[in-house]
Coordinates of C-alpha atoms in Angstrom, one line a residue:
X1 CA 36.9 25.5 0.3
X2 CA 39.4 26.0 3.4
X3 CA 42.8 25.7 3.1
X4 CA 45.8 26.6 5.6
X5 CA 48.5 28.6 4.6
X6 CA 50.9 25.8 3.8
X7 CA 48.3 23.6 1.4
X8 CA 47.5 27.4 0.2
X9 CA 51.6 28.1 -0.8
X10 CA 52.5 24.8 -2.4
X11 CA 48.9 24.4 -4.7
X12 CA 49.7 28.1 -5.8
X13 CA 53.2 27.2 -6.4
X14 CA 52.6 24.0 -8.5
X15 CA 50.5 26.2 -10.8
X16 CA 46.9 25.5 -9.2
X17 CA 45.2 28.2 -9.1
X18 CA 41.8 29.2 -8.2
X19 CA 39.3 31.8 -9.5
X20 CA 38.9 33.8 -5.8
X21 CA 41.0 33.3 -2.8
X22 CA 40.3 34.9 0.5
X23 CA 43.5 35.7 2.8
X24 CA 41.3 36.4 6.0
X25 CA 43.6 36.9 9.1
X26 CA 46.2 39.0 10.7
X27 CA 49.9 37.4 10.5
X28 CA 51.1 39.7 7.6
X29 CA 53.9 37.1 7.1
X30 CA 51.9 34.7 5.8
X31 CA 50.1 37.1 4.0
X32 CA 52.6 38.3 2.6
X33 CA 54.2 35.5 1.3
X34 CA 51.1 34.2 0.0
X35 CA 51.0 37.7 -1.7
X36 CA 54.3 36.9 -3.1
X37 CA 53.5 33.5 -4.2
X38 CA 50.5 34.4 -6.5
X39 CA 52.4 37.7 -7.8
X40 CA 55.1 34.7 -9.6
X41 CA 52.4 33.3 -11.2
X42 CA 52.1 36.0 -13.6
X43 CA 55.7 36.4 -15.4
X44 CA 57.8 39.2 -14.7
X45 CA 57.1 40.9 -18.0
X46 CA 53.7 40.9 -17.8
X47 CA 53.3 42.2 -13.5
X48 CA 53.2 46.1 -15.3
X49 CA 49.9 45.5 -17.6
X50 CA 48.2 42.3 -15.9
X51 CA 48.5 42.8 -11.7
X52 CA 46.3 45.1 -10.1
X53 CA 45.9 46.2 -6.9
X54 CA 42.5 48.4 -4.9
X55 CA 42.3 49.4 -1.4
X56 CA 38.4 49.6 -0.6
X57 CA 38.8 52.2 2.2
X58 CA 39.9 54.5 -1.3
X59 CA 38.8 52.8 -4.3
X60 CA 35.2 51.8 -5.5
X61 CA 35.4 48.3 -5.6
X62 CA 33.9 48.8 -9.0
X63 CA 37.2 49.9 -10.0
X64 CA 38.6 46.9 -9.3
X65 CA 35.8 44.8 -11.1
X66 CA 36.8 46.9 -13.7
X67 CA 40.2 45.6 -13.8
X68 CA 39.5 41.8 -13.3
X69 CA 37.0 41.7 -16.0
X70 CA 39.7 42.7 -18.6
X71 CA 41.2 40.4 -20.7
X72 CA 45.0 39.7 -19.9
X73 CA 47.1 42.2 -21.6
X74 CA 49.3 39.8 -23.9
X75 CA 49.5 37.1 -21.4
X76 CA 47.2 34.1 -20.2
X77 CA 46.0 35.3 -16.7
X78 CA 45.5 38.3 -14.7
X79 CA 45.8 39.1 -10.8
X80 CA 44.1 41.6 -8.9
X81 CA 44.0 41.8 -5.3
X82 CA 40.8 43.6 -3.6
X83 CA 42.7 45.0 -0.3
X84 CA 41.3 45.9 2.9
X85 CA 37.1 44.8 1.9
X86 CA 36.2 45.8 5.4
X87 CA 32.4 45.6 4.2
X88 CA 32.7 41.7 4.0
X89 CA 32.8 42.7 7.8
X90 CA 30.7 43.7 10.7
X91 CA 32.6 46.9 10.8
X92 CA 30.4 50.0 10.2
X93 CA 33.4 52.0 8.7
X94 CA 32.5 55.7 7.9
X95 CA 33.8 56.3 4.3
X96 CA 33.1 58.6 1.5
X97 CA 33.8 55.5 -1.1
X98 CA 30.4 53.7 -2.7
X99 CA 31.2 50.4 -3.4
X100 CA 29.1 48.8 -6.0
X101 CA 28.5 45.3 -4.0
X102 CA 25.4 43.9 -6.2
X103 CA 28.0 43.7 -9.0
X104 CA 31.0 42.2 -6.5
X105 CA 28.3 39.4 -5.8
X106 CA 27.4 38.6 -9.1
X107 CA 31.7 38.9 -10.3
X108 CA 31.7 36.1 -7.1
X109 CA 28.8 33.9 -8.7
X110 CA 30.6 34.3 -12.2
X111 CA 34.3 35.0 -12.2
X112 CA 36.2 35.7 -14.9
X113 CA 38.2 32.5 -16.0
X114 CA 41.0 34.1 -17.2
X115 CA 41.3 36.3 -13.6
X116 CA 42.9 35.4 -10.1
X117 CA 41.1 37.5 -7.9
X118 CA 42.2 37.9 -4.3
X119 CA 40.7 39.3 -1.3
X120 CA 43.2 40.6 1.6
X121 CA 41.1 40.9 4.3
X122 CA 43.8 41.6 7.6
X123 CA 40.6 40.6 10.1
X124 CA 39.9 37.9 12.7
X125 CA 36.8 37.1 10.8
X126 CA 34.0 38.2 8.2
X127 CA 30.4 38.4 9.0
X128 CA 28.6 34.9 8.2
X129 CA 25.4 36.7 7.9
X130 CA 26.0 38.7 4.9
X131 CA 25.1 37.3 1.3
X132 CA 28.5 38.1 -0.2
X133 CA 30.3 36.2 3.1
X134 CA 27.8 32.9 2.2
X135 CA 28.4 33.6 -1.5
X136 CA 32.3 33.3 -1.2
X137 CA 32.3 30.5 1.6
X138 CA 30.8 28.5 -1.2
X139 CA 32.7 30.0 -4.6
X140 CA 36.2 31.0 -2.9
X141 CA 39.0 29.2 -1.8
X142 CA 39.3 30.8 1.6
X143 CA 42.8 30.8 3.1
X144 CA 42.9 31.6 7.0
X145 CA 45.7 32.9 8.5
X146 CA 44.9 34.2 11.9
X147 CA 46.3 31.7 14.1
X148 CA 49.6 30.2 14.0
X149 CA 50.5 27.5 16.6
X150 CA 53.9 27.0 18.7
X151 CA 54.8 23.8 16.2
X152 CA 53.7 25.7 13.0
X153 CA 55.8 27.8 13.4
X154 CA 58.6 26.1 14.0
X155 CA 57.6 24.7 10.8
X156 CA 58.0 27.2 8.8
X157 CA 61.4 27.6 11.1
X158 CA 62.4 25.1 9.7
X159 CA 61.4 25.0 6.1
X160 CA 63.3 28.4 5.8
X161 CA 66.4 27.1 7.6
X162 CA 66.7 23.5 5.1
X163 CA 66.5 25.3 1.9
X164 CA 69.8 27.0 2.9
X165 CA 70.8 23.7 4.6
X166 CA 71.5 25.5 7.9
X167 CA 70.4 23.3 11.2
X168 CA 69.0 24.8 14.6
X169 CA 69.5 23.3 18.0
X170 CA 66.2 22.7 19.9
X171 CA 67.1 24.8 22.4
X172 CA 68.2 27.6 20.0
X173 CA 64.8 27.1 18.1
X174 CA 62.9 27.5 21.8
X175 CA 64.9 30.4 22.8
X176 CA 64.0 32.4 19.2
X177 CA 60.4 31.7 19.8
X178 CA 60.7 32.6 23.1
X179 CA 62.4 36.1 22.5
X180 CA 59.8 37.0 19.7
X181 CA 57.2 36.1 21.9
X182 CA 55.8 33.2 19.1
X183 CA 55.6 35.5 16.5
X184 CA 56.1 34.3 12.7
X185 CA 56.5 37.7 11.3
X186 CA 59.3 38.8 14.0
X187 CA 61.1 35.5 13.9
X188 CA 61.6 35.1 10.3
X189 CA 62.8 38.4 10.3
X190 CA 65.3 37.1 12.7
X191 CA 66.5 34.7 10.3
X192 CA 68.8 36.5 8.0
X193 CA 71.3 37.2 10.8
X194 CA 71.2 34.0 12.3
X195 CA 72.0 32.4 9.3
X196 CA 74.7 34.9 8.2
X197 CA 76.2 33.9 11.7
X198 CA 76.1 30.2 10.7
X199 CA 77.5 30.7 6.8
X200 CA 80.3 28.5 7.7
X201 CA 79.3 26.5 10.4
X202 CA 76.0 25.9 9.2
X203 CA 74.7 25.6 12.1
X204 CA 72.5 28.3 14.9
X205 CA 73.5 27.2 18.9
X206 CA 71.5 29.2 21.6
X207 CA 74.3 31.7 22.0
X208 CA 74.0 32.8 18.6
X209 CA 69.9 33.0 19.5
X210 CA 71.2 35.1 22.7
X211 CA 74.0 37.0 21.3
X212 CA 71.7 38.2 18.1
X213 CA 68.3 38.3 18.9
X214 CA 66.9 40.8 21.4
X215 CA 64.4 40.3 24.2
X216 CA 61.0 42.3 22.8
X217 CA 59.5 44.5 25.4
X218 CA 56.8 41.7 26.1
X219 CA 59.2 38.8 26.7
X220 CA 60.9 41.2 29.2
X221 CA 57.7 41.8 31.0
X222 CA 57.3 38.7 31.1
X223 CA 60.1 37.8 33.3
X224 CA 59.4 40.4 35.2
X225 CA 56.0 39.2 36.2
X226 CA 57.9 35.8 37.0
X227 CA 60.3 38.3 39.4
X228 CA 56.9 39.6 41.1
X229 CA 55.5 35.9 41.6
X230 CA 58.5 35.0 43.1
X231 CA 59.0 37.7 45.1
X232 CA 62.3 38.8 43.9
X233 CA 62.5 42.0 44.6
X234 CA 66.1 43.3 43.6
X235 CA 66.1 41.5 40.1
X236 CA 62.5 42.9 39.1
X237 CA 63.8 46.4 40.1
X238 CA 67.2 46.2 38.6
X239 CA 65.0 44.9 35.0
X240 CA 62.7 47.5 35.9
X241 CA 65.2 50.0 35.2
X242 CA 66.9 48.5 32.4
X243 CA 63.8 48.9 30.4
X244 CA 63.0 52.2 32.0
X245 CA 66.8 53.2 30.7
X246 CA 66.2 51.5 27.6
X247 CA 63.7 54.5 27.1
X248 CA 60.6 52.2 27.3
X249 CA 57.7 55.1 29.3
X250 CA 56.7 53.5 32.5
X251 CA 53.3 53.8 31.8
X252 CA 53.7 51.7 29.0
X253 CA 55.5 48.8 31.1
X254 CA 53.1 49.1 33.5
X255 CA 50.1 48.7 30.7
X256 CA 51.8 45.5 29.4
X257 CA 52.3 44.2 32.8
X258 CA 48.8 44.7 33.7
X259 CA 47.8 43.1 30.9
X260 CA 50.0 40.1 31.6
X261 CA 48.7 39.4 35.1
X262 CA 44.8 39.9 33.6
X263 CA 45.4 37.4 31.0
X264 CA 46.9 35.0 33.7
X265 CA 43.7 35.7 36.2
X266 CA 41.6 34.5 33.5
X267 CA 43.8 31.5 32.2
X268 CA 43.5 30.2 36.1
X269 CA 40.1 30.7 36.4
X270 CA 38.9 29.5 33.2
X271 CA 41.5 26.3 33.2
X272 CA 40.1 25.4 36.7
X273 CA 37.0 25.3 34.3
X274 CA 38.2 22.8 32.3
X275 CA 39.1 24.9 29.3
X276 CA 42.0 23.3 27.1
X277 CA 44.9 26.1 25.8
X278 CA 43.4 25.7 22.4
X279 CA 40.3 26.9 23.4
X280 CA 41.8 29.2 25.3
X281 CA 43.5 31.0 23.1
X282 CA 40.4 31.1 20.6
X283 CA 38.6 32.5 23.7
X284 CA 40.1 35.3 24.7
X285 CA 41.8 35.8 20.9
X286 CA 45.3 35.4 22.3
X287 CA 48.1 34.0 20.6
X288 CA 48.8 30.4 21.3
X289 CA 52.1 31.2 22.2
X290 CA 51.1 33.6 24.7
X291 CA 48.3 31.1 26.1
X292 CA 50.9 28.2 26.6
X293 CA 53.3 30.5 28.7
X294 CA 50.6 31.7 31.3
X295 CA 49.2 28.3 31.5
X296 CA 53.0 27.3 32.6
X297 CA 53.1 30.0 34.7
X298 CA 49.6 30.1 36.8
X299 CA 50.4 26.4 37.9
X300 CA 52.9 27.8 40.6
X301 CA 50.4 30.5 41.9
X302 CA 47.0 30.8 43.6
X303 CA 44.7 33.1 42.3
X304 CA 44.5 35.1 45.3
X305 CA 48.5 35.9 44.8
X306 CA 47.7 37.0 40.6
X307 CA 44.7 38.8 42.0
X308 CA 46.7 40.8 44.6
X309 CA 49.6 41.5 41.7
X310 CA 47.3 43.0 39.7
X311 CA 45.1 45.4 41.9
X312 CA 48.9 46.5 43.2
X313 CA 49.8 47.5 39.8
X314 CA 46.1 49.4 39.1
X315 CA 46.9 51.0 42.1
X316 CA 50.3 52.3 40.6
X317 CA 49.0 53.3 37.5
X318 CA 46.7 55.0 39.0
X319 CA 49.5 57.1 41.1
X320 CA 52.0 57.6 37.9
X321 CA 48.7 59.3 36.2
X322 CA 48.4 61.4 39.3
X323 CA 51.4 62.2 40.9
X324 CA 54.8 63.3 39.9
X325 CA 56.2 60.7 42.4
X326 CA 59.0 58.7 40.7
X327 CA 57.8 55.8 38.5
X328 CA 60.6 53.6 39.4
X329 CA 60.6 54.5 42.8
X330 CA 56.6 53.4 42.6
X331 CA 57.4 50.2 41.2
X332 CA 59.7 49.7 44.1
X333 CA 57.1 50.2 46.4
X334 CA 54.7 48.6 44.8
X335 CA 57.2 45.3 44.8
X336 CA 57.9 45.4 48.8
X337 CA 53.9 46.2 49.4
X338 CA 52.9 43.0 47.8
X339 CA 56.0 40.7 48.6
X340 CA 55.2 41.9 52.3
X341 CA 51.3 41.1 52.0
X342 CA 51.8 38.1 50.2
X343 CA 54.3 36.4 52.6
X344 CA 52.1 37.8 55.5
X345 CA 49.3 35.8 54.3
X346 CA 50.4 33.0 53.6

């Protein structure tokens, strides 16, 4: 069976609890908190003796079959979290660990009743070919957590903010996603600030949001591709700069802005295609977030403008690699060379 994260927390925490559960995906948050949620289940006095815990890139998994085959050490259940089962993958990981898996698929055809046995597999997917994948698909409760759209996470927003009964204007909410570029993890480690800052008020404006929470490296990028677009010269330098002062290596900056302008060549081509931004995001395995802003931003430019932006900035990389000309100065360059092109042909 397939659950979502949120079905997953509130079955766990009304004391519904499966045999096997499968955490397959990569926002740690949400694993985490699932993590957390199952860990309660067991009372405090009992975690010591009856939670166990195996990385398979260390452990025989045999180990941990070990473990959840025991009976509960003075208390009614026992937890035991198989981490990191990278062979439930396509991954040909070199290892020195032999991992028993015969015995994992018959512990997955007859679980232990009185043992919660979780598999925290931090991957995109598993490989639907394999017997022990089929085996668990039909046994496990299999929790997915790789995606997590715009709204659900301002869900989970949200939820955080009402149990301490603190309110968030929408434009304070947008400006938080916007600064963590969409993601959970990074914005609900915004929270505790935020809601310090509101302790009295009870309530988070957007110059809290702007005072507070910093622009990550990405979200800066990404205004400065919209400075490139739009042909604004000084304020792409002067940001430019500011990250370059802020110790960021211009190789790096240029990396993430390359990558920017690819992802926006292939949202324009593959919208013009008809592709929807859900699909688009499953696509190319880009966060939703991410997807929605480029499909914003490739409305207001032809495709021969992204295309020109991004053999520009190949062409600077390829001079910071192989000169000792002055990055910023080559960013500067590379701004008048394409505002000058661009404006010439159009």
């Amino acid at each position: 069976m397939a659950i979502n994260a949120q079905q997953a927390l509130k079955t766990i925490r009304n004391g519904e609890l499966a045999p096997i559960y499968v955490i397959l995906g990569t926002v740690d948050y949400l694993a985490d908190q699932l993590k957390q949620a199952l860990t309660q289940q067991i009372p405090t006095e009992e975690q010591t003796m009856n939670v166990g815990s195996y990385d398979m890139e260390t452990t025989p998994v045999a180990v941990a079959l070990d473990d959840a085959m025991s009976a509960p050490f003075f208390g009614e259940r026992r937890l035991v979290f198989i981490n990191h089962p990278y062979f439930l993958t396509g991954e040909n990981k070199k290892t020195k660990v032999d991992h028993d898996l015969d015995s994992l698929q018959h512990y997955f055809e007859q679980p232990e009743p009185s043992t919660i046995l979780v598999l925290m597999a931090p991957y995109e997917k598993l490989d639907a070919r394999k017997k022990l994948v089929k085996t668990l698909k039909k046994q496990a409760t299999m929790i997915e957590i790789n995606q997590v759209s715009e709204a659900e996470t301002q869900r989970y927003v949200q939820a955080a903010l009402d149990e301490k009964k603190i309110r968030i204007d929408a434009d304070a909410l947008q400006e938080l996603v916007n600064r963590t570029d969409g993601q959970l993890g990074l914005i609900m480690g915004q929270l505790p600030k935020l809601m310090i800052y509101a302790a009295q008020s009870q309530q988070i404006d957007l110059a809290a949001v702007q005072a507070l929470v910093t622009k990550s490296l990405t979200q800066n990028v990404f205004d400065l591709v919209n400075d490139v677009l739009r042909y604004r010269t000084q304020p792409a330098v002067e940001l430019y700069h500011e990250l370059v002062a802020a110790q960021e290596a211009p190789l790096k900056i240029n990396a993430i802005l390359l990558g920017q302008f690819r992802l926006l060549l292939q949202v324009k081509i593959m919208a013009q295609a008809g592709y929807s931004q859900g699909s688009l995001a499953s696509t190319l395995k880009v966060h939703p977030y991410r997807v929605k802003l480029a499909m914003q931003t490739v409305r207001h430019f032809d495709q021969a403008a992204l295309r020109a932006a991004y053999l520009g900035l190949l062409q600077t990389e390829e001079q910071m690699k192989t000169t000792q000309r002055d990055p910023e100065l080559l960013f500067e360059l590379f701004m008048v060379q394409f505002v000058n092109e661009r404006r010439t042909a159009t």
